[in-house]
DNA sequence: CAGCGTCATGTTATAAGATAACATCGTTGT
DNA sequence: ACAACGATGTTATCTTATAACATGACGCTG
């Protein structure tokens, strides 16, 4: 899995990305560290440095309300795109959405105030369909 | 200032709220602690507990992307309302917006996926009009 | 009044998240 | 070969947040 993107990744980056890809929910940096100890990880920086690169590549997203990270579910996610996350507080699943009308609305709101929008964070909390 | 709301506040809550109200930007919990040391604050919990209550009352908001807090700029902000924050990365000012079309769009997006929306976090990063 | 519950407070310690600073190693291009 | 660059490893530290436990203030109720 995820071979299409991991080709250019270094060993550590690939390990972190695989850990996130295999997880069925967001992982904290320290959880990733624990998962990868058996692969030689010893320090948080090994995780954070890999995550930094993966975020630049758009392969990983940070969930601000959870202090955790998820592998991008879109094939090749653009960094500058407006993305919203729906986070189920019951089962922990995260759904990633790209909605153009939402993006437009955020631009409109910003524009009204003369605000030059560079990045947006949208995180929705609630219960997913299954957990209702 | 802020007398209209601080009537029901305890001493610590009022101190924290005043500190945030006087600041011209978001403050971290530990910055608040330092500011209030001269008023007898000694430990982080005194700040965090006050903040918890102030958030429940809708008087204070947490900025997830900054790990910091601001006093609400709306007279009596409802807790359940959808609020967006525009954060200027240059001058640090934060503008709080309540936009019904944005709220509707978030509801629509959620609804499509059968997601029951309970709370939303929207934080926009960029440059404000003055910093352009 | 006494006893009880509840909420705010105070204090110490610790958990959880993130970065600084410095050394080493491997690859690439000249 | 060697300089430049990027990735890695390691230790220590900083920032953010909470656990656990004790005390004090207040109102309610018997």
mmCIF file of C-alpha atoms (C1' of nucleotides) in Angstrom:
data_model
loop_
_atom_site.group_PDB
_atom_site.id
_atom_site.type_symbol
_atom_site.label_atom_id
_atom_site.label_comp_id
_atom_site.label_asym_id
_atom_site.label_seq_id
_atom_site.Cartn_x
_atom_site.Cartn_y
_atom_site.Cartn_z
ATOM 1 C CA UNK A 1 0.000 0.000 0.000
ATOM 2 C CA UNK A 2 0.925 3.576 -0.593
ATOM 3 C CA UNK A 3 3.791 2.498 -2.826
ATOM 4 C CA UNK A 4 2.915 5.159 -5.338
ATOM 5 C CA UNK A 5 4.047 7.878 -2.972
ATOM 6 C CA UNK A 6 6.655 6.251 -0.809
ATOM 7 C CA UNK A 7 9.114 5.888 -3.640
ATOM 8 C CA UNK A 8 10.746 9.218 -2.890
ATOM 9 C CA UNK A 9 10.636 8.846 0.851
ATOM 10 C CA UNK A 10 13.573 8.171 3.104
ATOM 11 C CA UNK A 11 13.545 5.192 5.412
ATOM 12 C CA UNK A 12 12.228 7.102 8.409
ATOM 13 C CA UNK A 13 9.658 8.976 6.396
ATOM 14 C CA UNK A 14 8.411 5.731 4.885
ATOM 15 C CA UNK A 15 8.170 4.083 8.297
ATOM 16 C CA UNK A 16 6.143 6.964 9.711
ATOM 17 C CA UNK A 17 3.924 7.122 6.669
ATOM 18 C CA UNK A 18 3.263 3.396 6.773
ATOM 19 C CA UNK A 19 2.437 3.548 10.466
ATOM 20 C CA UNK A 20 -0.104 6.265 9.802
ATOM 21 C CA UNK A 21 -1.498 4.487 6.763
ATOM 22 C CA UNK A 22 -2.051 1.257 8.641
ATOM 23 C CA UNK A 23 -3.716 2.926 11.596
ATOM 24 C CA UNK A 24 -7.474 3.281 11.417
ATOM 25 C CA UNK A 25 -7.380 6.606 13.195
ATOM 26 C CA UNK A 26 -5.104 9.500 13.987
ATOM 27 C CA UNK A 27 -1.872 8.807 15.853
ATOM 28 C CA UNK A 28 0.045 11.129 18.121
ATOM 29 C CA UNK A 29 3.735 11.635 17.505
ATOM 30 C CA UNK A 30 4.607 9.680 20.625
ATOM 31 C CA UNK A 31 2.322 6.823 19.662
ATOM 32 C CA UNK A 32 4.107 6.655 16.347
ATOM 33 C CA UNK A 33 7.393 6.637 18.228
ATOM 34 C CA UNK A 34 6.263 3.668 20.293
ATOM 35 C CA UNK A 35 5.040 1.814 17.234
ATOM 36 C CA UNK A 36 8.375 2.329 15.519
ATOM 37 C CA UNK A 37 10.678 1.516 18.420
ATOM 38 C CA UNK A 38 10.987 -2.011 17.102
ATOM 39 C CA UNK A 39 12.239 -0.505 13.871
ATOM 40 C CA UNK A 40 14.963 1.420 15.622
ATOM 41 C CA UNK A 41 13.287 4.684 16.544
ATOM 42 C CA UNK A 42 14.606 6.104 19.783
ATOM 43 C CA UNK A 43 13.665 9.792 19.948
ATOM 44 C CA UNK A 44 10.687 12.052 19.208
ATOM 45 C CA UNK A 45 12.675 14.069 16.711
ATOM 46 C CA UNK A 46 12.868 11.128 14.384
ATOM 47 C CA UNK A 47 9.103 11.179 14.213
ATOM 48 C CA UNK A 48 8.685 14.940 14.048
ATOM 49 C CA UNK A 49 11.256 15.362 11.298
ATOM 50 C CA UNK A 50 9.617 12.712 9.190
ATOM 51 C CA UNK A 51 6.221 14.248 9.774
ATOM 52 C CA UNK A 52 7.480 17.679 8.746
ATOM 53 C CA UNK A 53 8.539 16.343 5.373
ATOM 54 C CA UNK A 54 5.409 14.297 4.905
ATOM 55 C CA UNK A 55 3.307 17.365 5.628
ATOM 56 C CA UNK A 56 5.266 19.359 3.060
ATOM 57 C CA UNK A 57 4.565 16.613 0.561
ATOM 58 C CA UNK A 58 0.885 16.676 1.443
ATOM 59 C CA UNK A 59 0.942 13.027 2.479
ATOM 60 C CA UNK A 60 0.141 13.673 6.096
ATOM 61 C CA UNK A 61 -2.131 16.103 7.878
ATOM 62 C CA UNK A 62 -2.069 17.366 11.411
ATOM 63 C CA UNK A 63 -5.288 17.457 13.418
ATOM 64 C CA UNK A 64 -4.971 20.508 15.636
ATOM 65 C CA UNK A 65 -7.796 19.570 17.954
ATOM 66 C CA UNK A 66 -6.233 16.191 18.684
ATOM 67 C CA UNK A 67 -2.514 16.889 18.515
ATOM 68 C CA UNK A 68 -2.365 13.947 16.191
ATOM 69 C CA UNK A 69 -1.656 13.036 12.597
ATOM 70 C CA UNK A 70 -3.333 11.131 9.789
ATOM 71 C CA UNK A 71 -2.223 9.875 6.412
ATOM 72 C CA UNK A 72 -3.909 11.780 3.640
ATOM 73 C CA UNK A 73 -6.726 9.811 2.093
ATOM 74 C CA UNK A 74 -6.573 11.656 -1.202
ATOM 75 C CA UNK A 75 -4.231 10.185 -3.818
ATOM 76 C CA UNK A 76 -2.124 13.315 -4.219
ATOM 77 C CA UNK A 77 -3.275 15.953 -1.843
ATOM 78 C CA UNK A 78 -2.221 19.485 -2.629
ATOM 79 C CA UNK A 79 -0.750 21.334 0.292
ATOM 80 C CA UNK A 80 -2.569 24.568 -0.374
ATOM 81 C CA UNK A 81 -5.980 23.043 -0.746
ATOM 82 C CA UNK A 82 -8.700 23.778 1.779
ATOM 83 C CA UNK A 83 -9.463 20.610 3.660
ATOM 84 C CA UNK A 84 -12.001 19.862 6.337
ATOM 85 C CA UNK A 85 -11.866 16.979 8.764
ATOM 86 C CA UNK A 86 -14.829 15.281 10.335
ATOM 87 C CA UNK A 87 -13.710 13.645 13.543
ATOM 88 C CA UNK A 88 -15.964 11.106 15.223
ATOM 89 C CA UNK A 89 -15.665 11.504 18.963
ATOM 90 C CA UNK A 90 -17.071 8.019 19.475
ATOM 91 C CA UNK A 91 -15.060 5.732 17.209
ATOM 92 C CA UNK A 92 -12.170 8.053 16.481
ATOM 93 C CA UNK A 93 -12.447 7.778 12.723
ATOM 94 C CA UNK A 94 -11.493 10.800 10.665
ATOM 95 C CA UNK A 95 -12.977 11.687 7.324
ATOM 96 C CA UNK A 96 -11.181 14.136 5.093
ATOM 97 C CA UNK A 97 -13.227 16.356 2.813
ATOM 98 C CA UNK A 98 -12.397 18.853 0.134
ATOM 99 C CA UNK A 99 -15.328 21.127 -0.554
ATOM 100 C CA UNK A 100 -15.040 23.931 -3.051
ATOM 101 C CA UNK A 101 -18.020 25.869 -1.727
ATOM 102 C CA UNK A 102 -16.485 25.847 1.714
ATOM 103 C CA UNK A 103 -13.204 27.068 0.289
ATOM 104 C CA UNK A 104 -15.005 29.844 -1.551
ATOM 105 C CA UNK A 105 -16.864 30.898 1.545
ATOM 106 C CA UNK A 106 -13.656 31.117 3.552
ATOM 107 C CA UNK A 107 -12.109 33.239 0.818
ATOM 108 C CA UNK A 108 -15.153 35.481 0.778
ATOM 109 C CA UNK A 109 -15.152 35.968 4.513
ATOM 110 C CA UNK A 110 -11.468 36.754 4.496
ATOM 111 C CA UNK A 111 -11.765 39.116 1.558
ATOM 112 C CA UNK A 112 -14.453 41.157 3.249
ATOM 113 C CA UNK A 113 -12.022 42.016 6.027
ATOM 114 C CA UNK A 114 -9.080 42.580 3.718
ATOM 115 C CA UNK A 115 -7.513 39.460 5.110
ATOM 116 C CA UNK A 116 -5.109 37.622 2.852
ATOM 117 C CA UNK A 117 -5.821 33.944 3.430
ATOM 118 C CA UNK A 118 -2.847 31.633 3.300
ATOM 119 C CA UNK A 119 -3.958 28.520 5.166
ATOM 120 C CA UNK A 120 -7.092 27.245 6.784
ATOM 121 C CA UNK A 121 -7.838 24.739 9.491
ATOM 122 C CA UNK A 122 -11.325 23.252 9.617
ATOM 123 C CA UNK A 123 -12.081 20.459 12.041
ATOM 124 C CA UNK A 124 -15.573 19.216 12.780
ATOM 125 C CA UNK A 125 -16.346 17.220 15.890
ATOM 126 C CA UNK A 126 -19.360 14.990 16.354
ATOM 127 C CA UNK A 127 -20.548 11.483 15.624
ATOM 128 C CA UNK A 128 -20.158 9.707 12.324
ATOM 129 C CA UNK A 129 -23.006 7.893 10.579
ATOM 130 C CA UNK A 130 -22.194 4.531 12.135
ATOM 131 C CA UNK A 131 -21.965 5.879 15.658
ATOM 132 C CA UNK A 132 -24.964 8.145 15.144
ATOM 133 C CA UNK B 1 -14.410 46.904 31.407
ATOM 134 C CA UNK B 2 -16.172 43.611 30.918
ATOM 135 C CA UNK B 3 -18.180 44.234 34.053
ATOM 136 C CA UNK B 4 -21.330 43.032 32.373
ATOM 137 C CA UNK B 5 -20.025 39.502 32.334
ATOM 138 C CA UNK B 6 -17.602 39.306 35.205
ATOM 139 C CA UNK B 7 -20.296 39.702 37.817
ATOM 140 C CA UNK B 8 -20.719 35.975 38.162
ATOM 141 C CA UNK B 9 -17.062 35.179 37.973
ATOM 142 C CA UNK B 10 -14.901 34.025 40.818
ATOM 143 C CA UNK B 11 -11.752 35.900 41.655
ATOM 144 C CA UNK B 12 -9.446 33.707 39.594
ATOM 145 C CA UNK B 13 -11.815 33.602 36.669
ATOM 146 C CA UNK B 14 -12.084 37.376 36.691
ATOM 147 C CA UNK B 15 -8.310 37.780 36.817
ATOM 148 C CA UNK B 16 -7.796 35.483 33.854
ATOM 149 C CA UNK B 17 -10.586 37.097 31.897
ATOM 150 C CA UNK B 18 -9.208 40.569 32.525
ATOM 151 C CA UNK B 19 -5.725 39.515 31.497
ATOM 152 C CA UNK B 20 -7.086 38.190 28.216
ATOM 153 C CA UNK B 21 -9.280 41.238 27.689
ATOM 154 C CA UNK B 22 -6.395 43.651 28.146
ATOM 155 C CA UNK B 23 -4.081 41.750 25.842
ATOM 156 C CA UNK B 24 -4.141 42.762 22.202
ATOM 157 C CA UNK B 25 -3.592 39.229 21.038
ATOM 158 C CA UNK B 26 -3.922 35.637 22.151
ATOM 159 C CA UNK B 27 -2.123 34.526 25.307
ATOM 160 C CA UNK B 28 -0.869 31.078 26.186
ATOM 161 C CA UNK B 29 -1.854 29.607 29.519
ATOM 162 C CA UNK B 30 1.678 29.995 30.819
ATOM 163 C CA UNK B 31 1.889 33.599 29.693
ATOM 164 C CA UNK B 32 -1.307 34.252 31.629
ATOM 165 C CA UNK B 33 0.270 32.529 34.606
ATOM 166 C CA UNK B 34 3.279 34.843 34.434
ATOM 167 C CA UNK B 35 1.070 37.901 34.106
ATOM 168 C CA UNK B 36 -0.921 36.880 37.162
ATOM 169 C CA UNK B 37 1.941 35.850 39.418
ATOM 170 C CA UNK B 38 1.844 39.284 40.989
ATOM 171 C CA UNK B 39 -1.789 38.588 41.833
ATOM 172 C CA UNK B 40 -0.929 35.404 43.654
ATOM 173 C CA UNK B 41 -1.052 32.801 40.908
ATOM 174 C CA UNK B 42 1.468 30.044 41.466
ATOM 175 C CA UNK B 43 0.466 27.064 39.335
ATOM 176 C CA UNK B 44 -0.792 26.315 35.814
ATOM 177 C CA UNK B 45 -3.936 24.678 37.138
ATOM 178 C CA UNK B 46 -5.174 27.986 38.449
ATOM 179 C CA UNK B 47 -5.122 29.265 34.906
ATOM 180 C CA UNK B 48 -6.482 26.153 33.251
ATOM 181 C CA UNK B 49 -9.353 25.814 35.663
ATOM 182 C CA UNK B 50 -10.384 29.407 35.180
ATOM 183 C CA UNK B 51 -10.127 29.020 31.423
ATOM 184 C CA UNK B 52 -12.308 25.917 31.494
ATOM 185 C CA UNK B 53 -15.106 27.829 33.150
ATOM 186 C CA UNK B 54 -14.685 30.870 30.941
ATOM 187 C CA UNK B 55 -14.907 28.660 27.887
ATOM 188 C CA UNK B 56 -18.089 27.076 29.181
ATOM 189 C CA UNK B 57 -19.506 30.556 29.629
ATOM 190 C CA UNK B 58 -18.473 31.472 26.109
ATOM 191 C CA UNK B 59 -16.290 34.309 27.357
ATOM 192 C CA UNK B 60 -13.043 32.820 26.157
ATOM 193 C CA UNK B 61 -12.053 30.853 23.091
ATOM 194 C CA UNK B 62 -9.145 28.552 22.498
ATOM 195 C CA UNK B 63 -7.103 28.891 19.330
ATOM 196 C CA UNK B 64 -6.081 25.379 18.447
ATOM 197 C CA UNK B 65 -3.411 26.357 15.969
ATOM 198 C CA UNK B 66 -1.670 28.554 18.536
ATOM 199 C CA UNK B 67 -2.306 26.723 21.798
ATOM 200 C CA UNK B 68 -3.491 30.064 23.091
ATOM 201 C CA UNK B 69 -6.616 31.813 24.288
ATOM 202 C CA UNK B 70 -8.525 34.995 23.529
ATOM 203 C CA UNK B 71 -11.344 36.857 25.203
ATOM 204 C CA UNK B 72 -14.494 36.660 23.131
ATOM 205 C CA UNK B 73 -15.138 39.889 21.268
ATOM 206 C CA UNK B 74 -18.860 39.307 20.988
ATOM 207 C CA UNK B 75 -20.968 40.657 23.844
ATOM 208 C CA UNK B 76 -22.502 37.343 24.800
ATOM 209 C CA UNK B 77 -21.094 34.613 22.668
ATOM 210 C CA UNK B 78 -23.078 31.422 22.510
ATOM 211 C CA UNK B 79 -21.058 28.323 23.099
ATOM 212 C CA UNK B 80 -22.635 26.322 20.338
ATOM 213 C CA UNK B 81 -22.275 28.940 17.672
ATOM 214 C CA UNK B 82 -19.966 28.384 14.721
ATOM 215 C CA UNK B 83 -17.098 30.808 14.958
ATOM 216 C CA UNK B 84 -14.183 31.421 12.651
ATOM 217 C CA UNK B 85 -10.929 33.090 13.608
ATOM 218 C CA UNK B 86 -8.707 35.062 11.287
ATOM 219 C CA UNK B 87 -5.205 35.047 12.702
ATOM 220 C CA UNK B 88 -2.654 37.486 11.329
ATOM 221 C CA UNK B 89 0.718 35.768 11.231
ATOM 222 C CA UNK B 90 2.446 39.140 11.074
ATOM 223 C CA UNK B 91 0.970 41.211 13.886
ATOM 224 C CA UNK B 92 -0.669 38.454 15.879
ATOM 225 C CA UNK B 93 -4.090 40.045 15.942
ATOM 226 C CA UNK B 94 -7.078 37.769 15.935
ATOM 227 C CA UNK B 95 -10.443 38.603 14.431
ATOM 228 C CA UNK B 96 -13.471 36.592 15.438
ATOM 229 C CA UNK B 97 -16.250 36.086 12.922
ATOM 230 C CA UNK B 98 -19.645 34.511 13.027
ATOM 231 C CA UNK B 99 -20.882 33.734 9.546
ATOM 232 C CA UNK B 100 -24.194 31.996 9.019
ATOM 233 C CA UNK B 101 -23.415 30.863 5.485
ATOM 234 C CA UNK B 102 -20.265 29.228 6.723
ATOM 235 C CA UNK B 103 -22.206 27.519 9.483
ATOM 236 C CA UNK B 104 -24.776 26.300 6.972
ATOM 237 C CA UNK B 105 -22.097 24.944 4.681
ATOM 238 C CA UNK B 106 -20.479 23.014 7.481
ATOM 239 C CA UNK B 107 -23.859 21.551 8.410
ATOM 240 C CA UNK B 108 -24.483 20.615 4.791
ATOM 241 C CA UNK B 109 -21.131 18.940 4.398
ATOM 242 C CA UNK B 110 -21.625 17.009 7.602
ATOM 243 C CA UNK B 111 -25.157 16.025 6.735
ATOM 244 C CA UNK B 112 -24.113 14.549 3.393
ATOM 245 C CA UNK B 113 -21.945 12.044 5.225
ATOM 246 C CA UNK B 114 -24.456 11.337 7.937
ATOM 247 C CA UNK B 115 -22.186 13.094 10.378
ATOM 248 C CA UNK B 116 -23.827 14.661 13.408
ATOM 249 C CA UNK B 117 -22.015 17.944 13.921
ATOM 250 C CA UNK B 118 -21.508 19.034 17.516
ATOM 251 C CA UNK B 119 -18.647 21.510 17.389
ATOM 252 C CA UNK B 120 -16.526 23.138 14.758
ATOM 253 C CA UNK B 121 -13.091 24.674 14.722
ATOM 254 C CA UNK B 122 -12.272 27.119 11.937
ATOM 255 C CA UNK B 123 -9.003 29.016 12.020
ATOM 256 C CA UNK B 124 -7.689 31.028 9.105
ATOM 257 C CA UNK B 125 -4.060 32.016 8.859
ATOM 258 C CA UNK B 126 -2.693 34.832 6.755
ATOM 259 C CA UNK B 127 -2.140 38.572 6.872
ATOM 260 C CA UNK B 128 -4.658 41.098 8.050
ATOM 261 C CA UNK B 129 -5.542 44.219 6.099
ATOM 262 C CA UNK B 130 -3.001 46.390 7.888
ATOM 263 C CA UNK B 131 -0.153 43.959 7.456
ATOM 264 C CA UNK B 132 -1.226 43.124 3.895
ATOM 265 C "C1'" DC C 1 -26.615 24.376 64.852
ATOM 266 C "C1'" DA C 2 -24.569 20.357 62.730
ATOM 267 C "C1'" DG C 3 -23.724 17.704 58.968
ATOM 268 C "C1'" DC C 4 -23.560 17.241 54.084
ATOM 269 C "C1'" DG C 5 -22.726 18.271 49.294
ATOM 270 C "C1'" DT C 6 -20.733 21.108 46.046
ATOM 271 C "C1'" DC C 7 -17.704 24.081 43.995
ATOM 272 C "C1'" DA C 8 -13.505 26.920 43.989
ATOM 273 C "C1'" DT C 9 -8.920 26.863 45.437
ATOM 274 C "C1'" DG C 10 -4.037 25.625 46.537
ATOM 275 C "C1'" DT C 11 -0.003 22.616 45.859
ATOM 276 C "C1'" DT C 12 3.079 19.113 44.183
ATOM 277 C "C1'" DA C 13 4.173 16.125 40.812
ATOM 278 C "C1'" DT C 14 3.932 14.282 36.357
ATOM 279 C "C1'" DA C 15 2.233 13.378 31.674
ATOM 280 C "C1'" DA C 16 2.167 14.721 26.855
ATOM 281 C "C1'" DG C 17 3.700 17.378 22.991
ATOM 282 C "C1'" DA C 18 7.440 19.733 20.610
ATOM 283 C "C1'" DT C 19 12.014 21.806 19.734
ATOM 284 C "C1'" DA C 20 17.118 23.262 20.489
ATOM 285 C "C1'" DA C 21 21.729 22.146 19.910
ATOM 286 C "C1'" DC C 22 25.299 19.460 18.357
ATOM 287 C "C1'" DA C 23 27.622 15.468 16.116
ATOM 288 C "C1'" DT C 24 27.755 12.078 12.402
ATOM 289 C "C1'" DC C 25 26.989 9.916 8.087
ATOM 290 C "C1'" DG C 26 25.890 9.312 3.100
ATOM 291 C "C1'" DT C 27 25.081 11.050 -1.345
ATOM 292 C "C1'" DT C 28 25.784 14.145 -5.150
ATOM 293 C "C1'" DG C 29 28.124 17.303 -8.051
ATOM 294 C "C1'" DT C 30 32.448 19.519 -9.386
ATOM 295 C "C1'" DA D 1 39.082 14.032 -3.235
ATOM 296 C "C1'" DC D 2 36.221 17.319 -1.307
ATOM 297 C "C1'" DA D 3 32.723 20.567 -0.526
ATOM 298 C "C1'" DA D 4 27.719 21.059 -0.010
ATOM 299 C "C1'" DC D 5 23.633 19.316 1.305
ATOM 300 C "C1'" DG D 6 20.206 16.579 3.405
ATOM 301 C "C1'" DA D 7 19.056 12.809 6.563
ATOM 302 C "C1'" DT D 8 20.094 10.758 10.833
ATOM 303 C "C1'" DG D 9 21.192 10.004 15.756
ATOM 304 C "C1'" DT D 10 21.402 11.597 20.561
ATOM 305 C "C1'" DT D 11 20.843 14.288 24.698
ATOM 306 C "C1'" DA D 12 18.737 17.779 26.902
ATOM 307 C "C1'" DT D 13 15.275 21.073 27.367
ATOM 308 C "C1'" DC D 14 11.143 23.684 26.637
ATOM 309 C "C1'" DT D 15 6.100 24.177 26.315
ATOM 310 C "C1'" DT D 16 1.521 22.656 27.154
ATOM 311 C "C1'" DA D 17 -1.712 20.215 29.972
ATOM 312 C "C1'" DT D 18 -3.473 17.096 33.585
ATOM 313 C "C1'" DA D 19 -3.484 13.811 37.778
ATOM 314 C "C1'" DA D 20 -3.858 13.380 42.543
ATOM 315 C "C1'" DC D 21 -4.674 14.995 46.866
ATOM 316 C "C1'" DA D 22 -5.742 18.474 50.491
ATOM 317 C "C1'" DT D 23 -8.137 22.629 52.063
ATOM 318 C "C1'" DG D 24 -11.536 26.227 52.381
ATOM 319 C "C1'" DA D 25 -16.005 28.743 51.494
ATOM 320 C "C1'" DC D 26 -20.825 28.520 50.882
ATOM 321 C "C1'" DG D 27 -25.531 26.992 50.876
ATOM 322 C "C1'" DC D 28 -28.907 23.510 51.846
ATOM 323 C "C1'" DT D 29 -31.418 20.461 54.818
ATOM 324 C "C1'" DG D 30 -32.567 17.844 58.807
#
